[in-house]
XYZ file of C-alpha atoms in Angstrom:
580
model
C 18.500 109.507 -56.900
C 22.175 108.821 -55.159
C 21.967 106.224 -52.647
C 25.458 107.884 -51.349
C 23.010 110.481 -49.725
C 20.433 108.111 -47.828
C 20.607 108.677 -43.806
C 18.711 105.842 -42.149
C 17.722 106.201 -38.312
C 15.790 103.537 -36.827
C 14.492 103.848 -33.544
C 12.509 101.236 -31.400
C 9.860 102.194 -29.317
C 8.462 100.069 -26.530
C 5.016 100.954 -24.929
C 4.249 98.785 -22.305
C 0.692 98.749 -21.195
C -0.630 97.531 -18.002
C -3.769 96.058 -17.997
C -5.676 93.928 -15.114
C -3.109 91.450 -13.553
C 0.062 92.563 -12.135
C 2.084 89.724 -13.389
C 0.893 87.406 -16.231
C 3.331 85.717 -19.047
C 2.737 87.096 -22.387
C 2.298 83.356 -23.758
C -0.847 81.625 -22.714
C -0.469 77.883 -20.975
C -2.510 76.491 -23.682
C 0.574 77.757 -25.911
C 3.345 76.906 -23.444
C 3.477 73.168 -24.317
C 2.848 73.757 -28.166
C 4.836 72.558 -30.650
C 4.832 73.499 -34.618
C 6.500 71.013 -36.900
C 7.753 71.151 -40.361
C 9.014 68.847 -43.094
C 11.035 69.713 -45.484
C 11.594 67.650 -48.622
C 14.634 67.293 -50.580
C 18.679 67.729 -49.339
C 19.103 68.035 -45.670
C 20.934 70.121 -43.548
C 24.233 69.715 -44.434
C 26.399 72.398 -41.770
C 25.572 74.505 -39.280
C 28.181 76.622 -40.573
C 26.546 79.738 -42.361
C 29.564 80.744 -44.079
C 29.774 77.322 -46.225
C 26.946 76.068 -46.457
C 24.937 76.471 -50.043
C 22.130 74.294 -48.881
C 18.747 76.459 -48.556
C 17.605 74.008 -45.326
C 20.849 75.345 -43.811
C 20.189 78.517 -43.971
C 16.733 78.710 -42.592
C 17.338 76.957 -39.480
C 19.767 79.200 -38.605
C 18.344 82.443 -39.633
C 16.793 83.361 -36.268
C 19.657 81.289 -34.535
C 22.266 83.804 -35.865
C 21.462 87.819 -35.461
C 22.103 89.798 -38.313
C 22.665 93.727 -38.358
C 19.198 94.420 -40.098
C 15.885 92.185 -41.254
C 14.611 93.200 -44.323
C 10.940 94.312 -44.198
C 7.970 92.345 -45.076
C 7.794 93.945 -48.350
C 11.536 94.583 -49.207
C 11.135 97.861 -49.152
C 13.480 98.590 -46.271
C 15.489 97.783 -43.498
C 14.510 97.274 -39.935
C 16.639 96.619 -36.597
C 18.455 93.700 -35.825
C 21.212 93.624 -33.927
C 21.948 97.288 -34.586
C 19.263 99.343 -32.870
C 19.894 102.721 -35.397
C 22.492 103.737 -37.810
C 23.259 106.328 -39.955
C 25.310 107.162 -43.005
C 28.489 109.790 -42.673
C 30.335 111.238 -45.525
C 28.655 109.206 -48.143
C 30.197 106.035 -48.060
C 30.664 105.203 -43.884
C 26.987 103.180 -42.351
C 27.814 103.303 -38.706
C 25.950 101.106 -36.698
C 24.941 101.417 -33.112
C 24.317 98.079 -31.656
C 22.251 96.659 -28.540
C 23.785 96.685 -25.354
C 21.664 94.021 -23.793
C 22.372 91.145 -26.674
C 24.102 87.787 -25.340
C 24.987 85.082 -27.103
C 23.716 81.598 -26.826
C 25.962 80.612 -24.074
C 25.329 83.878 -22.133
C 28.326 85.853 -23.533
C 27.673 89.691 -24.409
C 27.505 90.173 -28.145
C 30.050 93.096 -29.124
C 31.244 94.983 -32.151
C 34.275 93.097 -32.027
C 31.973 89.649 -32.669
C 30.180 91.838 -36.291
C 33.967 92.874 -37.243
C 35.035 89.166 -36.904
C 31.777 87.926 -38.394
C 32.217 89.813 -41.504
C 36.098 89.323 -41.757
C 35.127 85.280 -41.754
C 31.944 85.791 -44.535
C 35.082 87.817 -46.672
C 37.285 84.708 -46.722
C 37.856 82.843 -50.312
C 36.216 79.658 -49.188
C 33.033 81.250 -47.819
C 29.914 80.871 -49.911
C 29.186 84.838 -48.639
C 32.177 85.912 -50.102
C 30.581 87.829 -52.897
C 28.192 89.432 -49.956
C 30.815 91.439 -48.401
C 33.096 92.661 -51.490
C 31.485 96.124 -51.445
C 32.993 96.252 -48.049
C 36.206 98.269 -47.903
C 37.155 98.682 -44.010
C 35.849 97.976 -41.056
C 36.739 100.418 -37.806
C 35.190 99.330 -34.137
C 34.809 102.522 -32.089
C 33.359 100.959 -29.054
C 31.711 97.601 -28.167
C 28.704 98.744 -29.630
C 29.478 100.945 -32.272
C 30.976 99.760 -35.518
C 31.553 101.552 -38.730
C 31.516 99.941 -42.481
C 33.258 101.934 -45.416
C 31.800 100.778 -48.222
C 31.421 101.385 -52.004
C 27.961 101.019 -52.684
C 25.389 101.806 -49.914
C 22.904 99.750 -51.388
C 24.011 96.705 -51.635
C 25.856 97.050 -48.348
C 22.219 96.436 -47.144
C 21.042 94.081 -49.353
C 23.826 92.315 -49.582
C 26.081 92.511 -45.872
C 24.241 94.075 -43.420
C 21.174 91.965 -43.423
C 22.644 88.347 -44.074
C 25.509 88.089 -42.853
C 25.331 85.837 -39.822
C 27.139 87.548 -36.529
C 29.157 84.548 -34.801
C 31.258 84.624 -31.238
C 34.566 85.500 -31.886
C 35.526 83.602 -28.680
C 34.036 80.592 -30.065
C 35.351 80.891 -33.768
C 38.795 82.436 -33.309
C 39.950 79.354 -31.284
C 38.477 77.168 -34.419
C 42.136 75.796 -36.163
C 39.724 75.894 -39.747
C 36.651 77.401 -39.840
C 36.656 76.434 -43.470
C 35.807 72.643 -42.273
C 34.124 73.791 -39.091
C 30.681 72.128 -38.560
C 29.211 74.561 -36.661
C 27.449 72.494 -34.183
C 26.444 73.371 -32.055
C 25.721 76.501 -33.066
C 26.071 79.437 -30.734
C 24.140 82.690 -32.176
C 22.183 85.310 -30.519
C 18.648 85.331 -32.410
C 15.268 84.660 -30.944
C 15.573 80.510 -31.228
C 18.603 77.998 -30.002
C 19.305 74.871 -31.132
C 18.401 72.083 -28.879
C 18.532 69.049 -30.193
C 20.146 67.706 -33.598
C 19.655 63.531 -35.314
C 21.845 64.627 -38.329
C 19.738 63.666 -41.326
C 16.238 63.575 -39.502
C 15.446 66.438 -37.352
C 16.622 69.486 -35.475
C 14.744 71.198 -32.622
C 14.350 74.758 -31.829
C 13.605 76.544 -28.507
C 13.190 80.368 -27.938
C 16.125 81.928 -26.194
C 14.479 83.860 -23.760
C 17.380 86.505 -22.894
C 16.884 87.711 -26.680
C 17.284 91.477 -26.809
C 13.747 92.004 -28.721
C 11.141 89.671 -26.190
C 8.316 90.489 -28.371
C 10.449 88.540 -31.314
C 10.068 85.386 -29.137
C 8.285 82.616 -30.898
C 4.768 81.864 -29.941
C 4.955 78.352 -29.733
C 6.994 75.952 -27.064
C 9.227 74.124 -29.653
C 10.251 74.135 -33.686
C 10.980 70.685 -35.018
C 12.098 70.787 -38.471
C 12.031 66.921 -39.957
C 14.128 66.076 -43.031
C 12.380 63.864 -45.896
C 13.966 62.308 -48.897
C 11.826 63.861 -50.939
C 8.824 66.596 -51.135
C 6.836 63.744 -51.331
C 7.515 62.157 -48.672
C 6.918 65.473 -46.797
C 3.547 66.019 -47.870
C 2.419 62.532 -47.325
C 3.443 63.066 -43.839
C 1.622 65.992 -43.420
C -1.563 63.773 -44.574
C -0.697 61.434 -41.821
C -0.578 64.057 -39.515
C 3.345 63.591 -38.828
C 3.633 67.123 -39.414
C 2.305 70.975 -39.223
C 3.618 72.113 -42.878
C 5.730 71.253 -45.804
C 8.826 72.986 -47.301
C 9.580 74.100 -50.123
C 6.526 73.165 -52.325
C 3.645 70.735 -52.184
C 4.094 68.195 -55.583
C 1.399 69.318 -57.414
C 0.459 65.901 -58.618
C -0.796 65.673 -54.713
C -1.912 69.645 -54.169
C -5.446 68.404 -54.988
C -5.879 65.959 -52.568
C -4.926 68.420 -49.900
C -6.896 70.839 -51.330
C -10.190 68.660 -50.519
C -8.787 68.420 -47.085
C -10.761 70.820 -45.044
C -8.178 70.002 -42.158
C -5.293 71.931 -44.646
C -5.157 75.259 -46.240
C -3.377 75.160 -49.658
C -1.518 78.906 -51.021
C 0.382 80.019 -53.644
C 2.938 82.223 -53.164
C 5.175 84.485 -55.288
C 7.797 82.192 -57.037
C 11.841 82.485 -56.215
C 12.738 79.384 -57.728
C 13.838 78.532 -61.027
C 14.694 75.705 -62.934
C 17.386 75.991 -65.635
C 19.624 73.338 -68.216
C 23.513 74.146 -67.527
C 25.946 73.152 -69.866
C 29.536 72.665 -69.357
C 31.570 75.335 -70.670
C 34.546 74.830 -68.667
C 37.749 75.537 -70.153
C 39.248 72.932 -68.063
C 36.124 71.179 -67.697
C 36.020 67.111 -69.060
C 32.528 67.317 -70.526
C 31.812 66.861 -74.185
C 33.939 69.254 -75.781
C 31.166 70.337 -78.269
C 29.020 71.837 -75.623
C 31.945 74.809 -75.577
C 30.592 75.485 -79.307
C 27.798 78.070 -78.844
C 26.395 77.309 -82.255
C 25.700 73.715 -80.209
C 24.039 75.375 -76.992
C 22.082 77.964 -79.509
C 20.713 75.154 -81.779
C 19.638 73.133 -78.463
C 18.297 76.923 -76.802
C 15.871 76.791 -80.312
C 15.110 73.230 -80.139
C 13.523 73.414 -76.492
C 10.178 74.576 -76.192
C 10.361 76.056 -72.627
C 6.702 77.171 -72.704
C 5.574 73.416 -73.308
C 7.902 72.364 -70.558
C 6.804 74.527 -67.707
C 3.165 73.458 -68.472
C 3.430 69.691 -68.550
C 6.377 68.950 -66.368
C 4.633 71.289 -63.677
C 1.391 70.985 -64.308
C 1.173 74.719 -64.760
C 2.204 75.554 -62.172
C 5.706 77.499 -63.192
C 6.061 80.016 -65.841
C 8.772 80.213 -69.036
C 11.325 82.655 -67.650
C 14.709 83.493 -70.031
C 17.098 84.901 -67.424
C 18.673 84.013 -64.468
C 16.699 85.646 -61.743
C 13.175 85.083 -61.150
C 10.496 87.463 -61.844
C 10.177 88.808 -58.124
C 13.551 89.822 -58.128
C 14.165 93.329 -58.680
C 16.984 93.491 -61.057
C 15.118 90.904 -63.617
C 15.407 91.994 -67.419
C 11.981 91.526 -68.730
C 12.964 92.039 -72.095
C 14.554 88.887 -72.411
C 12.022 86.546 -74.298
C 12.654 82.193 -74.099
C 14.193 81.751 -77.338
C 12.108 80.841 -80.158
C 11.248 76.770 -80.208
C 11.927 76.411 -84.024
C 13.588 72.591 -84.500
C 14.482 73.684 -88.013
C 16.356 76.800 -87.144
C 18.000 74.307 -84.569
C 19.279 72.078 -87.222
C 19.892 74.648 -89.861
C 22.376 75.871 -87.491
C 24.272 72.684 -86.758
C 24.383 72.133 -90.258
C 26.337 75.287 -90.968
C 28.610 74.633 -87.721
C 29.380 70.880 -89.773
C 27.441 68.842 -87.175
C 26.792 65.979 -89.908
C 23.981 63.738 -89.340
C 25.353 60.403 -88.804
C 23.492 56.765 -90.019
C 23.009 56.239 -86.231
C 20.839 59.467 -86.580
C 23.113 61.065 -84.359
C 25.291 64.434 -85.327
C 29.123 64.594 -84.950
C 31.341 67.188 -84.431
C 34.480 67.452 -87.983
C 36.534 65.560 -85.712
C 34.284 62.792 -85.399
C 33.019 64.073 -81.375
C 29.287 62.744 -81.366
C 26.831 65.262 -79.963
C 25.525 62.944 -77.864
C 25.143 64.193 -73.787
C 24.413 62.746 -70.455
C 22.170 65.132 -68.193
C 21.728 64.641 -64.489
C 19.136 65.668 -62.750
C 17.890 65.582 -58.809
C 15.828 63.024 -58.769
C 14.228 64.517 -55.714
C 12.240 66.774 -58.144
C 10.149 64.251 -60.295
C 8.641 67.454 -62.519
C 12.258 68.478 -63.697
C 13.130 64.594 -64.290
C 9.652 65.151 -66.749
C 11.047 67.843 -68.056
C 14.436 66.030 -68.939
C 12.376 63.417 -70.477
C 10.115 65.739 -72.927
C 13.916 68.021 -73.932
C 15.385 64.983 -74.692
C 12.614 64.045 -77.154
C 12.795 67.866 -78.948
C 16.810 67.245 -79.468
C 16.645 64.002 -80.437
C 14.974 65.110 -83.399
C 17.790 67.481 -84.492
C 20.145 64.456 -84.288
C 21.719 65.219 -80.342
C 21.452 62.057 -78.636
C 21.170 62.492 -74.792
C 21.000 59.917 -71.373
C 19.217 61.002 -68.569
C 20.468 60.452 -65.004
C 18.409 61.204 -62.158
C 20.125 60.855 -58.481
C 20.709 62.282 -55.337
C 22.042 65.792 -55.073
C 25.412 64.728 -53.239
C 26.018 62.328 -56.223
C 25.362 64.992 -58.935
C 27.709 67.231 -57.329
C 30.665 64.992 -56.491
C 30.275 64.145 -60.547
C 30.099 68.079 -61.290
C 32.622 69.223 -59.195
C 34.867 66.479 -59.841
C 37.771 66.833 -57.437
C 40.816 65.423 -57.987
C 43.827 66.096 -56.155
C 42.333 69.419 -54.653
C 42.014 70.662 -58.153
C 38.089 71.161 -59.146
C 37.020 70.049 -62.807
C 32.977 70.011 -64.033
C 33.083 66.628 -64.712
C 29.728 66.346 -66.167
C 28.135 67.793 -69.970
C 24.545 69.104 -68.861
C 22.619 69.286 -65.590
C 18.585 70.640 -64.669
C 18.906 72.346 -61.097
C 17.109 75.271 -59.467
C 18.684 78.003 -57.988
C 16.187 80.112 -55.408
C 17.167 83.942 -55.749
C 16.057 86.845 -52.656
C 14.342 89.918 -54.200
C 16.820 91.943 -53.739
C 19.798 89.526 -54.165
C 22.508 90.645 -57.048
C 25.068 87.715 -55.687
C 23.172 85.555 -58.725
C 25.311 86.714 -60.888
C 28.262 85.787 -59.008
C 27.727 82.458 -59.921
C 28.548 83.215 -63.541
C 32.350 84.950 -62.759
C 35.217 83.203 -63.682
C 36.913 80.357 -61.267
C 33.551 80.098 -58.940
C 34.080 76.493 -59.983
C 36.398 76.307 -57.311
C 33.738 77.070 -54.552
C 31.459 74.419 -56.183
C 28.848 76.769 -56.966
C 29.320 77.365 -61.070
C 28.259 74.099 -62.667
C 28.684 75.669 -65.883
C 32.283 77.102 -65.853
C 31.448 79.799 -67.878
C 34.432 82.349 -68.209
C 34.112 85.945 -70.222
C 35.741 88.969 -69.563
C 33.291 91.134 -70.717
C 31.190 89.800 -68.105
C 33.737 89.885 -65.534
C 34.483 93.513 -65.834
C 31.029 94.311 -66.027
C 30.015 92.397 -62.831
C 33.120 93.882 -60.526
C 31.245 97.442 -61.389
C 27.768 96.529 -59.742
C 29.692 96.465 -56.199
C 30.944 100.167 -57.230
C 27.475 101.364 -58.229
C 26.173 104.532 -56.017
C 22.544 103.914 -57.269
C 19.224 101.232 -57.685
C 19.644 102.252 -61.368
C 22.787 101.852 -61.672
C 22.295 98.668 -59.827
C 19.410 97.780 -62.143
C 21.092 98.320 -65.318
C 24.364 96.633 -64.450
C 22.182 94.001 -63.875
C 20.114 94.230 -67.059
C 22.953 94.291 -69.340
C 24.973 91.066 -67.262
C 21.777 89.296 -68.201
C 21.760 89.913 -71.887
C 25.180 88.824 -72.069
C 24.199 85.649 -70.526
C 21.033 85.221 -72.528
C 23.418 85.263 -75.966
C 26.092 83.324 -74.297
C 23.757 80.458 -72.882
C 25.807 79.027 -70.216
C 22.416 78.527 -68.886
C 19.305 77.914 -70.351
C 16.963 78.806 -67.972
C 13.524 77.382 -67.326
C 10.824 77.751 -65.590
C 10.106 79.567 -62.484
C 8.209 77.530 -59.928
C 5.255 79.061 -58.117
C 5.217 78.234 -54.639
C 2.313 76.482 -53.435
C 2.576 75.446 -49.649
C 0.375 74.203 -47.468
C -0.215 73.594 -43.866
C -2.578 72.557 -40.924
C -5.108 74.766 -40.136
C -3.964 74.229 -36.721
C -1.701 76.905 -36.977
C -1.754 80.337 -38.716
C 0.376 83.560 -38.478
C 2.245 82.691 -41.880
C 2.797 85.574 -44.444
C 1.422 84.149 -47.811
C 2.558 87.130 -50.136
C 6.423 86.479 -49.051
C 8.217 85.742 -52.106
C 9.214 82.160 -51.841
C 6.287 81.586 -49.124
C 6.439 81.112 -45.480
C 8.191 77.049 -46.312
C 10.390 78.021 -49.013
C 13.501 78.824 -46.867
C 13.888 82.200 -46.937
C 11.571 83.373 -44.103
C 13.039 84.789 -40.942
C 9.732 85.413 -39.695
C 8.063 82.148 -40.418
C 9.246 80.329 -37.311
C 8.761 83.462 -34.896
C 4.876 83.696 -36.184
C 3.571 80.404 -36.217
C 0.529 80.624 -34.098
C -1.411 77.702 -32.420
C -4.972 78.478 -34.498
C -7.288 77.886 -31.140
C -5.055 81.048 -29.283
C -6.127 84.603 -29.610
C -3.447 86.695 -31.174
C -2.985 89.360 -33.698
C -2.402 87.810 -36.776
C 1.690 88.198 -37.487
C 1.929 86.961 -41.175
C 2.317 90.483 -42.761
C 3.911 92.456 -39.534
C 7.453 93.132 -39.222
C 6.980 93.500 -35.346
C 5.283 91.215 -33.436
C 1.744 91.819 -31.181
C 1.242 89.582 -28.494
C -1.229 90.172 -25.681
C -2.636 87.817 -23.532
C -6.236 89.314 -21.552
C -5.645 90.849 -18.131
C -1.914 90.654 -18.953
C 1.019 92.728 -20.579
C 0.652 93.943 -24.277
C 3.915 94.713 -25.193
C 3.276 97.352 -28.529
C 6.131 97.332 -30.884
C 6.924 101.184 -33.166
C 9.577 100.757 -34.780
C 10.219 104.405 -36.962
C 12.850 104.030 -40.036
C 13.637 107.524 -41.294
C 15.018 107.737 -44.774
C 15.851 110.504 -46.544
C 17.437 110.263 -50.086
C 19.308 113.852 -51.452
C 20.275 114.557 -54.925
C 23.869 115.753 -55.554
């Protein structure tokens, strides 16, 4: 099929039905002074800015803060309005959008076409972390305030990739900003359904609903968001125990997921996993690492000497799965073909023997030129399973004569050793790190991470460089299909499976829980409704003693109040798909 040929339409359709009472607000008093809290554990918001920020916190908080052009669906399998009320494809490679003409930013400004043209020329710029979002756009053309076209080369990813993440910003705000590169953000002016009001850096933010928001039935049913920052997931679930909080983000620990399990006063859910763990060496040309970990005989014998299985089931308690690629099983481009490589600690040292990595008498192997193979790893020490998981890897190599120090620490410390910065010049300073990555569906941009010089942007902490793989990458932004798409993808992940820049992990299931106080969440969202990746989270939280339709797997929201206004959402998304 040749995505070049999809026409989308969308069309919203409000029925307004009058019941009893002439007049009656569509959220109850019992729900007008409500307030739904949420800890999350681990690094803290770190910018309001959505077009440097890699931090997953970051990005939550300000997804219904910022509109986009589209929301995906609940299911992925489409695209639903945002900010543009229909569009359509012309010619095979133009989406033009038509946008609302009632939207307003934050601080009452209308939101125009120029503000989406600006928006997407800032996400395009070398230092934003959404660079790689908006390369399959070519041109951008505003006909009117609210009509905007996109030339683009592949119509897929234009809307999996542009048109529904990439934050719309005022222009008036951000064009008068002398580097938007360093620009905090705050306080941050969008035009979603909630507005920042109130900010402790490091501790909390509040949200409000913004109640001139172009889609009123998108309004939040509860008074007030508080999102609390914890050092730790641990810390986050023990204050959920105390009460301190409505639900924890991203996972529960599972060393403490049966104690709230037996607590009738939480419900406990696993969700569909977008979170993997992986080992990263440094294979930077320019990197300052041990040099040996550039030897893939050295990251092949250490790929056979860990038993990935074993690790997922002790360090998580069976509660991730062995994966051997670089997206996670719920994304649609994974290769599952790729197997974990064999755990065979005799094929390991067989092939360090044949490299010349002689055993030493200090039972540690050295490179000809006398370069022991012996590695630091760092590790967040935020996530106590993957610090296990150091522990029991470090055991397996040890035994094939690699001698390795484990450092567990904060995030910011692990990256200002990895990205080592000197002089404005980026180096990985480090030899091996365990970090997760958390991957969208239908996100490609994963493999972005693995082009040459994304060191520079701090977001490679491998520094792997191939040309192959380069080449082969810059054609999935070109591709006019999902199958294209899908074997691009397929193939960029072999090539990384036999060049192990990564060894990847385990993928982490994500079991959540919150007070039964509240419901509304979508459970069968990949990542789960706390895992930072949930526009609709936020909007659907519903106090548990209010009658409501439940909102965790609608794309549109119900809210009716008796004797009052039900306000019934359609919304109709046409597609038709042509061969050529």
């Amino acid at each position: 099929m040749n995505a070049r040929g999809i026409i989308v339409k969308a069309v919203a359709v409000i029925v307004a039905l009058l019941l009893v009472a002439p007049s009656v607000s569509t959220v109850s008093t019992a729900q007008s002074q409500s307030v739904f809290r949420v800890g999350w554990g681990g690094t803290s918001l770190d910018t309001f800015n959505p077009f440097i920020t890699y931090a997953q916190i970051s990005t939550w908080i300000t997804l219904d803060i910022y509109s986009r052009l589209v929301r995906v669906s609940s299911d992925y399998s489409t695209y639903i309005p945002d900010l543009a009320a229909s569009w359509e494809v012309i010619g095979g490679d133009i989406v033009r959008f038509h946008l609302v003409t009632n939207a307003t930013f934050h601080n009452g400004v209308p939101v125009t076409a120029s503000d989406v043209e600006y928006s997407f020329h800032l996400a395009s710029e070398p230092w934003s972390s959404r660079a790689a979002n908006v390369k399959i756009v070519e041109s951008i053309r505003v006909i009117d305030n609210y009509t905007i076209d996109f030339t683009v080369s592949s119509i897929p990813l234009f809307f999996a990739l542009a048109a529904s993440t990439i934050p719309i910003v005022p222009k008036h705000v951000w064009s008068n900003i002398s580097d938007p590169s360093t620009y905090s953000g705050y306080p941050p002016i969008g035009s979603g359904p909630l507005r920042l009001t109130e900010y402790k850096e490091g501790q909390y933010v509040v949200l409000e609903p913004y109640n001139r928001f172009y889609y009123p039935w998108y309004l939040p049913r509860v008074d007030r968001i508080i999102v609390k920052f914890y050092p730790d997931v641990t810390s986050a679930a023990n204050a959920l125990l105390a009460g301190d909080i409505d639900a924890v983000g991203p996972y529960i620990p599972m060393a403490m997921r049966n104690v709230l399990v037996n607590n009738p006063g939480f419900k406990v859910f696993t969700s569909p996993g977008t979170t993997y763990f992986y080992i990263a060496f440094n294979v930077d040309p320019n990197g300052t690492g041990n040099p040996t970990l550039k030897d893939l005989n050295v990251r092949r014998a250490l790929a056979y000497a860990t038993n990935v299985t074993y690790a997922c089931d002790t360090a998580w308690h069976g509660y991730s799965k062995p994966i051997a690629t670089v997206l996670p099983t719920s994304n649609i481009y994974y290769n599952p073909n790729l197997k974990p490589y064999e755990f065979n600690l005799s094929r390991a040292a067989e092939i360090l023997d044949q490299a010349g990595y002689k055993l030493g008498s200090n039972g540690v192997r050295a490179s000809s030129s006398g370069v022991p193979l012996s590695y630091t790893i760092l590790v967040p020490s935020k996530f106590p399973e993957a610090v296990n998981a150091a522990q029991v890897i470090a055991n397996w190599w040890k035994q094939i004569g690699v001698n390795v120090e484990i450092k567990a620490m904060d995030t910011g410390s692990m990256s200002a050793i990895i990205w080592n910065n000197v002089n404005g010049v980026v180096r990985l300073g480090h030899d091996i790190d365990i970090w997760d990555w958390i991957v969208s569906p239908n996100d490609v941009s994963q493999f972005d991470v693995f082009a040459t010089g994304r060191t520079l942007t701090g977001v490679s902490d491998s520094g792997y460089s191939n040309p192959e793989y380069d080449s082969l990458y810059e054609k999935i932004y070109n591709a006019s299909s999902m199958d294209e798409i899908k074997n691009i993808a397929w193939r960029l992940q072999e090539i990384l499976y036999n060049d192990l820049p990564y060894i990847p992990l385990c993928e982490i299931e994500a079991v959540q829980a919150h007070s039964v106080k509240f419901t509304g969440f979508d459970y069968e969202w990949p990542g789960g409704p706390f895992g930072g990746d949930n526009w609709r989270t936020f909007l659907n939280a519903t106090p548990a003693t209010t009658t409501t339709a439940q909102g965790g797997n609608s794309d549109y929201l119900v809210i009716g109040v008796a004797a009052g206004v039900i306000a019934v959402v359609a919304i109709v998304v046409l597609i038709n798909r042509f061969r050529r």
